[in-house]
XYZ file of C-alpha atoms in Angstrom:
767
model
C 0.081 0.164 0.081
C 1.110 3.705 -1.073
C 2.929 5.885 2.303
C -0.077 8.546 1.912
C -3.194 5.297 1.783
C -1.048 3.941 4.912
C -4.054 4.158 6.676
C -6.685 2.929 3.942
C -8.679 0.432 5.317
C -10.827 -0.480 2.703
C -7.361 -1.131 1.123
C -6.716 -3.881 4.038
C -9.796 -5.178 3.610
C -9.093 -6.158 0.197
C -5.858 -7.051 0.431
C -7.414 -9.364 3.421
C -9.906 -10.894 1.415
C -6.885 -11.545 -1.904
C -4.434 -13.374 0.790
C -7.520 -15.912 1.369
C -7.252 -17.500 -1.535
C -3.627 -17.347 -2.378
C -0.691 -19.872 -1.183
C 0.562 -19.282 2.512
C 4.326 -18.600 -0.009
C 2.493 -15.747 -0.976
C 0.039 -15.033 1.244
C 2.344 -14.289 4.475
C 4.299 -11.443 2.511
C 0.577 -9.645 2.976
C -0.180 -10.915 5.936
C 3.420 -9.406 6.976
C 2.307 -6.212 5.403
C -1.263 -6.063 6.605
C 0.047 -6.454 10.503
C 3.195 -3.632 10.299
C 0.740 -1.261 9.585
C -2.133 -3.144 12.191
C 0.138 -4.300 14.599
C -3.671 -5.219 16.399
C -5.771 -6.462 13.807
C -6.655 -9.734 15.209
C -8.765 -10.579 13.059
C -5.620 -10.173 10.332
C -3.477 -12.099 13.022
C -6.802 -15.026 12.955
C -6.446 -15.352 9.916
C -2.687 -14.931 9.257
C -2.502 -17.644 11.755
C -5.130 -20.270 10.896
C -3.722 -20.037 6.813
C -0.225 -21.882 8.689
C -2.393 -24.266 10.421
C -4.024 -25.462 7.331
C -0.537 -26.427 5.356
C 0.074 -27.905 9.331
C 2.868 -25.112 9.772
C 3.185 -26.132 13.367
C 6.961 -23.740 13.765
C 5.755 -20.798 11.910
C 2.495 -21.209 13.633
C 4.315 -20.924 17.517
C 6.347 -17.831 16.395
C 3.211 -16.304 15.283
C 1.172 -16.869 18.306
C 4.239 -16.079 20.721
C 3.823 -12.197 18.737
C 0.167 -11.816 19.154
C -1.274 -13.110 21.821
C -0.508 -10.839 24.153
C -1.837 -7.224 22.434
C -4.597 -9.160 21.254
C -7.289 -9.988 23.915
C -9.213 -10.745 21.423
C -11.295 -14.661 22.541
C -11.147 -16.211 18.931
C -7.924 -15.989 18.238
C -6.987 -17.843 21.938
C -9.849 -20.335 21.236
C -6.857 -20.804 17.568
C -4.966 -20.830 20.014
C -6.078 -23.871 22.280
C -7.713 -25.907 19.302
C -3.543 -25.043 18.054
C -2.710 -26.484 21.421
C -4.819 -28.976 21.491
C -4.265 -30.411 18.141
C 0.086 -30.803 18.946
C -0.343 -32.493 22.206
C -3.883 -34.714 21.422
C -0.635 -37.565 21.233
C 1.453 -37.479 23.787
C -1.006 -39.068 26.479
C -1.267 -37.316 29.713
C 2.081 -35.679 29.449
C -0.040 -33.669 26.490
C -3.158 -33.162 28.794
C -1.137 -32.013 31.046
C 0.369 -29.228 28.580
C -3.163 -28.499 27.302
C -5.177 -27.538 30.412
C -1.918 -25.433 31.217
C -2.474 -23.668 28.017
C -6.196 -23.303 29.357
C -5.506 -21.791 32.440
C -3.106 -19.179 30.992
C -5.592 -18.457 27.974
C -8.196 -18.150 30.878
C -6.284 -15.939 33.365
C -5.933 -13.466 29.980
C -9.207 -12.909 28.478
C -10.987 -15.236 30.879
C -12.544 -11.799 32.337
C -14.148 -10.665 28.825
C -17.611 -11.116 28.105
C -17.859 -13.910 25.627
C -15.429 -16.187 27.015
C -18.426 -18.113 28.897
C -17.521 -20.250 25.288
C -14.400 -20.802 27.016
C -15.008 -21.408 29.783
C -17.811 -24.385 29.796
C -14.612 -25.705 27.418
C -12.124 -25.729 30.385
C -14.096 -27.420 32.140
C -15.704 -30.007 29.617
C -11.998 -30.587 29.259
C -11.401 -31.060 32.970
C -14.280 -33.494 33.315
C -12.716 -36.087 30.190
C -9.353 -36.272 32.004
C -8.650 -39.400 33.185
C -8.414 -40.482 37.097
C -6.933 -43.304 38.005
C -7.500 -43.546 41.762
C -10.172 -42.577 43.757
C -7.228 -39.594 45.112
C -6.987 -38.824 41.164
C -10.439 -37.955 41.086
C -11.351 -36.944 43.933
C -8.951 -34.000 42.609
C -10.869 -33.973 39.098
C -14.094 -32.927 40.591
C -11.818 -30.108 42.843
C -10.580 -28.720 40.345
C -14.128 -29.053 38.227
C -15.772 -27.132 40.996
C -12.952 -24.230 41.062
C -13.443 -23.972 37.199
C -17.266 -23.236 37.906
C -16.810 -21.098 40.986
C -14.393 -18.587 38.791
C -17.356 -18.658 35.936
C -20.191 -18.499 37.505
C -18.767 -15.324 39.282
C -17.324 -13.861 36.320
C -20.210 -11.493 34.107
C -20.203 -13.317 30.607
C -22.962 -13.995 27.739
C -23.597 -17.530 29.244
C -23.495 -17.127 32.679
C -27.241 -18.588 33.291
C -26.496 -21.310 31.223
C -23.180 -22.130 33.623
C -24.814 -21.176 36.652
C -27.212 -24.169 35.800
C -24.517 -26.648 34.852
C -23.423 -25.528 37.764
C -25.971 -26.576 40.267
C -26.656 -30.421 38.267
C -22.928 -30.203 39.217
C -22.683 -30.384 43.249
C -26.541 -32.441 42.880
C -24.671 -35.017 40.942
C -21.851 -35.149 43.224
C -22.996 -34.386 46.797
C -26.874 -32.844 47.408
C -26.172 -32.807 51.128
C -22.992 -30.469 50.134
C -23.934 -29.090 47.209
C -26.729 -27.122 49.633
C -23.617 -24.995 51.274
C -21.777 -24.494 48.585
C -24.395 -23.465 46.151
C -26.281 -20.527 49.278
C -22.573 -19.835 49.222
C -22.283 -18.933 45.685
C -25.720 -17.746 45.355
C -25.272 -13.552 45.653
C -22.310 -13.836 44.123
C -23.584 -15.050 41.001
C -26.542 -13.158 41.616
C -24.472 -10.359 41.875
C -22.617 -10.939 38.520
C -25.462 -11.445 36.786
C -26.761 -7.484 37.371
C -23.627 -6.563 35.973
C -23.762 -8.077 33.544
C -26.759 -6.966 31.683
C -24.635 -3.561 33.257
C -21.697 -4.371 31.125
C -23.909 -5.703 27.885
C -25.290 -2.471 27.404
C -21.875 -0.703 27.369
C -20.789 -3.820 25.091
C -22.529 -3.787 22.417
C -21.710 0.233 21.610
C -18.585 -1.208 20.641
C -17.539 -1.974 17.006
C -15.676 -5.351 17.622
C -13.963 -5.231 13.521
C -12.447 -2.041 14.208
C -8.720 -1.746 12.751
C -6.664 0.417 14.363
C -6.361 3.778 12.782
C -5.126 7.201 14.060
C -7.925 9.556 15.723
C -9.968 11.350 12.438
C -13.298 13.174 12.712
C -15.883 10.910 11.496
C -18.409 10.672 13.302
C -17.632 6.407 13.881
C -14.450 6.937 15.340
C -16.002 9.118 17.522
C -18.660 7.641 19.185
C -15.864 4.354 19.188
C -13.961 6.541 21.568
C -16.994 7.433 23.862
C -17.898 4.500 23.995
C -14.909 2.919 24.598
C -14.338 6.028 27.243
C -18.396 4.655 29.046
C -17.180 1.203 29.217
C -13.640 2.189 30.856
C -15.799 4.148 33.562
C -17.876 1.375 33.920
C -15.284 -0.757 34.993
C -13.683 1.353 37.179
C -16.625 1.988 39.157
C -17.532 -2.081 38.609
C -19.479 -2.635 42.225
C -18.328 -6.536 42.268
C -14.699 -4.261 42.675
C -14.261 -5.834 46.356
C -10.907 -6.631 45.944
C -7.346 -5.605 44.676
C -7.903 -8.902 42.597
C -10.804 -7.205 40.182
C -8.230 -4.431 39.436
C -7.365 -7.334 36.667
C -11.269 -5.800 35.272
C -9.657 -2.860 34.621
C -7.041 -3.805 33.255
C -8.123 -6.351 30.469
C -10.524 -3.459 29.721
C -7.341 -1.078 28.681
C -6.058 -4.339 27.030
C -8.844 -4.808 24.955
C -8.891 -0.704 24.005
C -5.628 -0.089 23.147
C -6.426 -2.569 20.555
C -8.506 -0.617 18.663
C -7.738 2.939 19.578
C -3.810 1.792 19.459
C -3.058 5.788 17.966
C -4.651 7.250 21.026
C -2.372 9.229 22.781
C -4.727 10.229 25.955
C -5.744 6.485 26.339
C -2.488 5.100 26.390
C -2.336 8.003 29.449
C -5.433 7.398 31.142
C -3.547 3.555 31.450
C -0.099 4.269 32.928
C -1.987 7.428 35.096
C -4.312 4.636 36.647
C -1.727 2.559 36.706
C 0.526 5.077 38.859
C -2.639 5.806 41.474
C -2.935 2.110 41.929
C 0.300 1.792 43.194
C 1.516 0.085 40.361
C 4.436 2.503 39.324
C 7.098 -0.288 37.233
C 3.505 -1.439 35.432
C 2.639 2.426 34.457
C 6.302 2.646 33.154
C 5.913 -0.301 31.386
C 2.634 1.284 29.356
C 4.463 4.205 28.409
C 7.081 2.164 27.112
C 4.821 0.315 25.205
C 2.885 3.765 24.557
C 6.286 5.394 22.837
C 6.710 1.882 20.936
C 3.086 2.761 19.648
C 3.477 6.587 18.691
C 7.798 7.652 18.805
C 6.071 10.984 17.619
C 4.135 11.780 20.868
C 6.284 14.632 22.793
C 2.881 14.874 25.158
C 3.997 11.502 26.031
C 8.122 11.374 26.661
C 6.996 14.754 28.718
C 4.525 12.709 30.509
C 6.557 9.844 30.768
C 9.666 11.628 32.122
C 7.234 13.730 34.684
C 6.498 9.706 35.947
C 10.113 8.870 36.323
C 11.355 12.243 37.891
C 8.285 12.461 40.526
C 9.792 8.126 41.321
C 13.429 9.259 41.660
C 14.550 8.154 38.367
C 15.931 11.136 37.223
C 18.094 9.438 34.721
C 16.251 7.789 33.332
C 14.165 11.095 32.711
C 17.404 12.738 31.250
C 17.311 10.932 29.080
C 13.717 11.444 27.782
C 14.563 15.329 27.740
C 17.910 13.840 25.388
C 15.286 12.094 23.795
C 13.793 15.371 22.902
C 16.659 17.448 22.036
C 17.823 14.407 19.079
C 19.246 16.438 16.679
C 20.098 20.125 16.819
C 18.398 21.367 13.594
C 15.325 19.607 14.553
C 14.894 20.324 18.343
C 11.503 22.646 19.207
C 12.553 25.689 21.481
C 10.299 24.361 24.243
C 12.331 21.244 24.698
C 15.452 23.755 25.232
C 13.337 25.130 27.959
C 11.725 22.697 29.576
C 14.528 20.933 29.639
C 16.960 24.129 31.325
C 13.647 23.927 34.063
C 14.411 20.069 34.505
C 18.193 20.387 35.000
C 17.716 23.596 37.308
C 15.119 21.571 39.202
C 17.146 18.427 39.519
C 20.882 19.212 38.787
C 21.033 23.103 39.991
C 21.821 27.099 39.117
C 25.132 26.169 37.106
C 23.496 23.297 35.448
C 20.926 24.723 34.285
C 22.990 27.962 33.108
C 25.605 25.623 31.255
C 22.421 23.848 28.783
C 21.650 27.587 28.426
C 25.167 28.607 27.390
C 24.770 25.475 24.356
C 21.187 25.861 24.432
C 21.459 30.012 22.992
C 24.110 29.011 19.627
C 21.518 26.272 18.587
C 19.945 27.521 15.080
C 16.549 25.592 16.687
C 16.808 28.663 19.907
C 14.263 31.711 19.494
C 13.326 33.931 21.889
C 11.607 32.616 23.943
C 14.739 30.062 25.457
C 16.710 34.117 26.733
C 12.923 35.250 28.196
C 12.245 31.665 29.407
C 15.761 31.594 31.108
C 15.761 35.251 32.019
C 12.681 35.264 34.008
C 13.886 31.513 35.666
C 17.001 33.583 36.749
C 15.206 36.715 37.957
C 12.477 34.507 40.435
C 13.895 31.562 41.202
C 17.428 32.642 41.499
C 16.485 35.587 42.607
C 18.984 37.518 40.250
C 17.669 40.328 38.403
C 21.380 41.374 37.287
C 21.716 37.910 35.379
C 18.128 38.543 33.814
C 19.112 41.998 32.894
C 21.649 40.923 31.301
C 20.090 38.187 29.351
C 17.540 40.104 28.151
C 20.436 42.639 26.764
C 22.162 40.002 25.526
C 19.068 38.271 23.601
C 18.368 42.000 21.928
C 21.077 42.370 20.095
C 19.560 39.257 18.592
C 15.893 39.637 18.756
C 15.173 43.494 18.528
C 13.324 42.722 15.155
C 10.427 40.554 17.200
C 7.918 42.638 19.301
C 6.905 40.014 21.742
C 10.339 40.075 22.830
C 10.454 44.089 23.786
C 7.075 43.798 25.808
C 8.720 40.983 28.223
C 11.620 42.739 27.952
C 9.605 45.764 28.854
C 7.393 44.220 32.066
C 10.355 42.971 33.422
C 12.313 46.246 33.668
C 8.730 47.643 35.158
C 8.771 45.028 37.720
C 12.544 46.712 38.371
C 10.447 50.185 38.530
C 13.277 51.136 35.879
C 11.028 53.453 34.061
C 14.606 55.305 32.748
C 15.485 52.443 30.966
C 12.061 51.413 30.186
C 11.314 54.835 27.685
C 15.503 53.941 26.297
C 13.414 50.347 25.367
C 10.981 51.602 23.685
C 12.513 54.523 21.862
C 15.392 52.068 20.483
C 13.103 49.824 19.653
C 10.382 51.688 18.126
C 13.940 53.210 16.336
C 14.723 50.351 14.039
C 11.009 48.322 14.231
C 9.624 48.267 10.697
C 6.219 50.608 10.874
C 3.432 47.236 10.484
C 5.480 45.787 13.941
C 5.505 48.814 15.815
C 1.814 48.626 16.623
C 1.670 46.744 19.836
C 4.830 48.639 21.296
C 3.588 51.542 21.024
C 0.398 50.810 22.363
C 2.245 49.692 25.119
C 4.719 52.956 25.536
C 1.275 54.721 25.376
C -0.219 52.946 28.442
C 2.869 53.146 30.106
C 3.066 57.243 29.800
C -0.380 57.076 30.359
C -0.062 55.196 33.652
C 2.850 56.911 35.328
C 4.381 60.076 33.183
C 3.268 63.803 33.723
C 1.169 65.497 31.075
C 3.761 66.136 29.124
C 5.227 62.826 28.108
C 2.003 61.303 27.955
C 0.187 63.996 25.541
C 3.879 63.717 23.332
C 3.848 59.690 23.131
C 0.174 59.466 22.069
C 0.648 62.696 19.536
C 4.815 60.677 18.093
C 2.394 57.290 18.048
C -0.614 58.590 15.809
C 2.015 60.315 13.645
C 3.962 56.918 13.084
C 1.071 55.155 12.596
C -0.903 57.297 10.471
C -0.029 56.212 7.268
C -1.285 52.196 7.978
C -4.957 52.852 10.447
C -8.120 53.357 8.108
C -8.421 57.091 8.667
C -5.368 58.070 6.993
C -4.943 61.711 8.042
C -7.255 62.212 10.722
C -6.052 59.544 12.742
C -3.777 63.417 13.623
C -6.997 64.856 15.155
C -7.979 64.228 18.235
C -10.481 62.805 19.711
C -13.176 62.902 23.192
C -11.606 58.864 22.908
C -7.675 60.324 23.362
C -8.875 61.489 27.025
C -11.360 58.644 27.670
C -8.588 56.184 27.322
C -6.243 58.492 29.426
C -7.610 58.311 31.969
C -9.328 54.701 32.199
C -8.717 52.152 34.745
C -8.522 48.169 33.513
C -12.906 48.080 33.974
C -12.633 51.998 34.886
C -14.238 54.721 32.609
C -14.636 58.361 33.130
C -18.120 57.974 30.918
C -21.398 56.089 30.989
C -21.783 53.195 28.401
C -24.268 55.082 26.238
C -21.280 58.003 25.847
C -18.969 55.387 24.791
C -21.240 53.950 21.836
C -22.275 57.618 21.429
C -17.969 58.336 21.482
C -18.353 55.357 19.132
C -20.063 55.823 16.480
C -19.185 59.346 15.693
C -16.393 58.227 15.519
C -16.536 55.742 12.578
C -18.591 58.558 10.803
C -15.715 61.158 11.051
C -13.667 58.174 9.168
C -15.907 57.892 5.834
C -17.122 61.571 6.219
C -15.318 61.335 2.516
C -16.345 58.458 1.859
C -20.389 57.651 -0.376
C -22.221 55.593 3.277
C -26.108 54.905 2.458
C -28.528 56.211 4.592
C -29.135 52.592 6.186
C -25.687 52.561 7.645
C -26.200 56.328 9.078
C -29.114 54.821 10.736
C -28.268 52.242 12.628
C -25.151 52.757 13.016
C -23.953 50.337 11.261
C -20.170 49.854 9.428
C -20.759 49.359 5.556
C -18.588 48.778 2.877
C -17.551 51.840 1.177
C -19.696 51.727 -2.028
C -16.658 53.830 -3.567
C -14.594 52.912 -6.880
C -11.670 53.856 -5.069
C -9.758 53.520 -1.717
C -8.335 55.956 0.870
C -4.137 55.497 0.005
C -2.781 53.818 3.131
C -6.058 51.676 3.210
C -5.605 47.305 2.640
C -7.589 46.400 -0.007
C -8.440 43.046 1.117
C -11.684 44.372 3.504
C -12.367 46.076 0.639
C -13.281 42.244 -1.134
C -15.411 41.657 1.209
C -18.832 40.712 0.261
C -21.593 42.215 2.094
C -25.352 42.326 1.599
C -27.060 45.756 1.203
C -28.903 46.157 3.235
C -31.246 49.510 1.588
C -32.476 46.311 -0.521
C -33.864 44.032 2.248
C -38.295 44.304 2.458
C -40.779 43.115 5.148
C -41.726 39.669 3.997
C -45.087 39.506 2.833
C -46.391 36.269 2.313
C -48.751 37.631 -0.466
C -44.934 37.383 -1.959
C -44.506 33.661 -2.142
C -44.478 32.283 -5.342
C -46.514 29.032 -5.552
C -48.905 31.020 -3.701
C -53.345 31.354 -5.138
C -56.225 32.937 -4.426
C -59.134 31.262 -4.160
C -62.037 31.507 -6.722
C -64.635 34.903 -6.618
C -66.876 31.968 -5.592
C -64.850 31.426 -2.713
C -63.655 34.837 -2.437
C -67.632 36.562 -1.864
C -68.398 33.329 1.194
C -65.548 34.561 2.534
C -65.875 38.026 2.122
C -69.481 37.598 3.447
C -68.072 35.613 6.724
C -66.183 38.648 7.274
C -68.060 40.852 7.395
C -68.892 41.764 11.216
C -65.379 42.261 11.153
C -63.899 43.665 8.543
C -60.795 44.249 10.305
C -60.197 40.218 10.292
C -59.988 40.626 6.646
C -57.807 43.700 6.032
C -55.199 42.496 8.751
C -53.238 40.804 6.642
C -52.969 43.084 3.578
C -49.889 45.702 2.972
C -49.238 47.832 4.482
C -51.227 50.087 3.478
C -54.832 48.158 3.366
C -55.705 50.757 0.715
C -53.403 50.292 -2.084
C -55.934 47.513 -3.337
C -53.722 45.100 -4.664
C -54.984 42.658 -7.567
C -54.971 39.426 -6.685
C -54.747 36.790 -9.223
C -57.127 34.276 -9.214
C -57.115 30.533 -10.063
C -59.951 30.577 -12.859
C -57.547 33.793 -14.208
C -59.602 35.992 -14.332
C -58.741 38.910 -12.116
C -60.050 40.332 -9.280
C -59.781 43.514 -7.034
C -60.687 41.689 -2.978
C -60.050 44.589 -0.910
C -62.448 46.622 -2.933
C -65.229 43.816 -2.847
C -63.923 44.147 1.600
C -64.201 48.521 1.649
C -67.269 48.222 0.684
C -68.937 46.146 2.849
C -66.637 48.381 5.944
C -68.847 50.868 7.588
C -67.760 54.345 7.411
C -66.047 55.012 10.449
C -63.955 52.384 9.841
C -62.746 52.960 5.817
C -61.855 56.915 7.298
C -59.600 54.827 10.571
C -58.009 52.744 8.055
C -57.650 55.027 4.779
C -55.758 58.087 7.587
C -53.120 54.864 9.402
C -49.608 55.128 8.068
C -47.304 52.229 6.169
C -45.789 50.009 8.339
C -41.854 49.512 7.708
C -41.046 46.779 10.571
C -43.307 44.168 12.105
C -45.867 46.203 14.630
C -46.634 49.732 14.360
C -45.274 52.227 17.139
C -48.488 52.724 19.150
C -48.251 55.860 20.351
C -48.077 57.332 16.308
C -51.492 55.212 15.917
C -53.641 56.793 19.121
C -51.993 59.893 18.186
C -54.047 58.860 14.483
C -56.286 58.151 16.671
C -56.863 60.779 18.531
C -56.464 64.263 16.104
C -58.798 62.546 12.711
C -61.985 63.503 12.240
C -63.784 60.654 11.158
C -67.328 60.847 9.671
C -69.742 60.408 12.579
C -72.557 57.932 12.971
C -75.684 57.676 14.674
C -75.869 54.505 17.195
C -79.558 54.664 17.027
C -79.075 54.137 12.777
C -77.482 50.840 12.283
C -75.538 50.161 8.941
C -77.095 48.046 6.421
C -74.073 46.201 4.298
C -75.053 44.702 1.142
C -75.026 41.055 1.794
C -77.261 42.316 4.922
C -80.051 43.807 3.322
C -81.800 40.895 3.150
C -80.650 38.594 5.468
C -81.509 40.834 8.004
C -80.989 43.446 10.049
C -77.524 44.674 10.027
C -75.556 45.200 13.671
C -74.439 48.950 14.231
C -71.249 50.683 14.098
C -71.245 50.887 17.928
C -70.892 46.333 17.646
C -67.706 47.330 15.605
C -65.915 49.909 17.461
C -66.651 47.316 20.399
C -69.523 48.992 22.647
C -72.449 46.395 23.315
C -73.859 44.934 21.522
C -77.358 46.411 20.136
C -80.531 43.580 19.721
C -83.420 44.060 16.877
C -86.334 44.320 19.348
C -89.226 41.867 18.327
C -92.007 43.634 16.859
C -94.303 40.881 18.569
C -97.664 41.754 20.853
C -95.752 39.822 23.614
C -94.081 43.049 23.703
C -94.483 44.946 27.235
C -94.159 48.224 28.507
C -91.822 47.519 31.035
C -89.789 45.877 28.485
C -89.549 48.924 25.816
C -88.818 50.980 28.549
C -86.109 49.010 29.822
C -84.727 49.016 26.137
C -84.732 52.886 26.218
C -83.026 52.651 29.302
C -80.624 50.296 28.132
C -80.025 52.983 24.428
C -80.070 56.474 26.450
C -77.579 54.662 28.178
C -75.065 52.936 26.020
C -75.541 56.628 23.947
C -73.982 58.317 26.764
C -71.411 55.829 27.078
C -70.014 56.327 23.195
C -71.226 60.462 24.007
C -68.636 60.289 26.510
C -66.061 57.966 24.751
C -66.312 60.445 21.751
C -62.712 62.275 20.576
C -64.319 64.514 19.290
C -66.520 66.043 22.054
C -62.799 66.603 23.619
C -60.173 68.962 22.424
C -57.088 68.160 19.875
C -53.936 67.669 21.429
C -50.388 67.742 20.317
C -48.801 65.052 23.053
C -50.187 61.550 22.409
C -48.049 60.110 25.306
C -50.186 62.919 26.978
C -53.454 61.275 25.528
C -52.714 57.997 25.840
C -52.418 57.934 29.457
C -55.509 60.205 29.993
C -57.508 57.366 28.090
C -55.148 54.925 30.452
C -56.753 56.630 33.700
C -60.357 56.995 32.002
C -60.730 53.183 31.314
C -59.085 52.564 34.690
C -61.941 54.837 36.464
C -64.400 52.878 34.327
C -62.755 49.882 35.831
C -62.363 48.345 39.270
C -59.392 46.353 38.204
C -58.577 49.183 36.110
C -56.244 46.936 33.179
C -58.342 47.186 29.486
C -58.433 43.984 27.478
C -58.132 44.795 23.554
C -60.441 41.303 22.708
C -58.253 39.239 19.560
C -58.012 40.870 15.882
C -59.270 37.790 14.670
C -62.829 37.110 16.459
C -63.563 41.047 15.955
C -64.688 41.478 19.683
C -63.165 44.655 21.666
C -63.754 44.903 24.710
C -63.427 47.648 27.774
C -62.741 51.783 25.966
C -60.966 52.314 23.020
C -58.040 52.694 24.535
């Protein structure tokens, strides 16, 4: 496989399938190539070893098993191993049986905790039962071995745990019912606990892809979900309630080993495993894990630092030093970080002189950057309490890194700690005289800040003006940068998050600053109203301004319109007949029909019908609208947003003369003339509904007087709320407050319910 396609899973599967149909002499190189890239692929090892077993090549089979078994805790691979052992030892009699028993014990010590190891336990128990017994003593030994195997199997959470328990019950009862009662009662709680653990464990195991190949981490969803699945399984094993003694740590070790078969290239899994071993008190085991990790990931600096930290923490300084030296490696490939960390290691463990000696060597390395100078200088200053050495180191580095603004700022911070304001000013002057204009921005900023904090007023203003002059060619405002603004004053008299003005003032000044920068540019009015920075629409950009920002495409907000459902493509309106029916059903509430119209309800848009005949739906609605409501709709302004301004609408309502309508005269609508009396305008305006008085002979004078009294009360109420009876007022807010006060006096709760615009029932007063 090509180097660029090294971890291509599809190509690997094709090669493995092709090798199945080739003679072993031709297939062996393919398997070796695959297993070099995927050393933990148990399915490829099994395929390889079965090919060797198929041609009875026992020596090659043994060699392959010795290479893969301990790194691939995979039950099918280990069962293949036990088949090979049994085949080899079948003809050796008692000696061969003993070798097979040892092989079973060896296998179960590694994969006996696997959730899929149930068949292995059954095969082992069956093998023990088949062993010959020449005398009573041997029979007793055989029964004891079978009993121990059962007792280990029934406390291991496997897929076959219930079947193993039934077999164990039958075995004990077949030997001695009296003895079985005590033994079974002893192991019953342990079995129940293991079965409960199995049910929980199965939930995590089912999420794992056991055919996955170990490849480096990718961003694919599948790989990430497998990582999550393994982390969940490991967390479960660490919190397993069945862990009652130190021997139970074997399950955690087993889970980590299995996890590394699939997440072999994940450094966090290696680190987690080694850290757990160290916290458990197994420092030697943790060291072995780190050694294996570096063999799997030799380029991982993280694991090398972690391993060196472990060795240093347990006092193995020589081993740790070798690891740091391996990080240094070739001088041309050594990273700056490796130099810094090795200096710190030497300072911690071998003293000041060893660190100084290595620093003098490291500064000659071609990979040495200003970071090494800064790190060693601060180490001398903070740890060795030697400011003179630190000052000399900074000065030595200044000769080589005067062009690095970050180094200048680090040196300035050090001088600030020494309260050496004279040398700080000298440092800034030296740096600004040599730095290019585009690289001096941060240095000018720090210089200005220093003068604002520690300088007098004259030096403060002078440095600020010099900064503007020096950076005027690199800023967007060009010549306008030389002008003094109020923002400069705010910057001078602020401290950390404290400002000499409010946030509202800051917003206002920032907007003014933006406007001043764009005075000579063509800016949309929408940008001025929204206060947002717009793209310069002029054809030529000011001198000194980078054209990169002009290439950014921004939306033209001036072309944005309010969404109107009628503009949706494919929207159709019912036919004339349906429209007439809808209009007739909404005549009692014309607002419900007109509420979805355009911003000006009287614009009368033409609506296309299904049958192709154009008709004006709003004209039909407006013909059936009472004069007062029509006048109200005509006086409404155009809506430029999701909702109109309430104060503006109220002002229009209160300052317009609507046609007066007699309360007792009902306005007949065209579609209601034949159907019966039409509702009065008071119905539409939200006052009490009027009911037609029946003209039958059963109507009594008392009812007539009651009806007159109600009409009179309704008329007085309408006259008291009529706007025309009040003088016109220009202050809409005061008008609204007066109306609210009037409504509050008429209601004990003081609230005014406006009802629903769709139902057409308005309760309370008009305001």
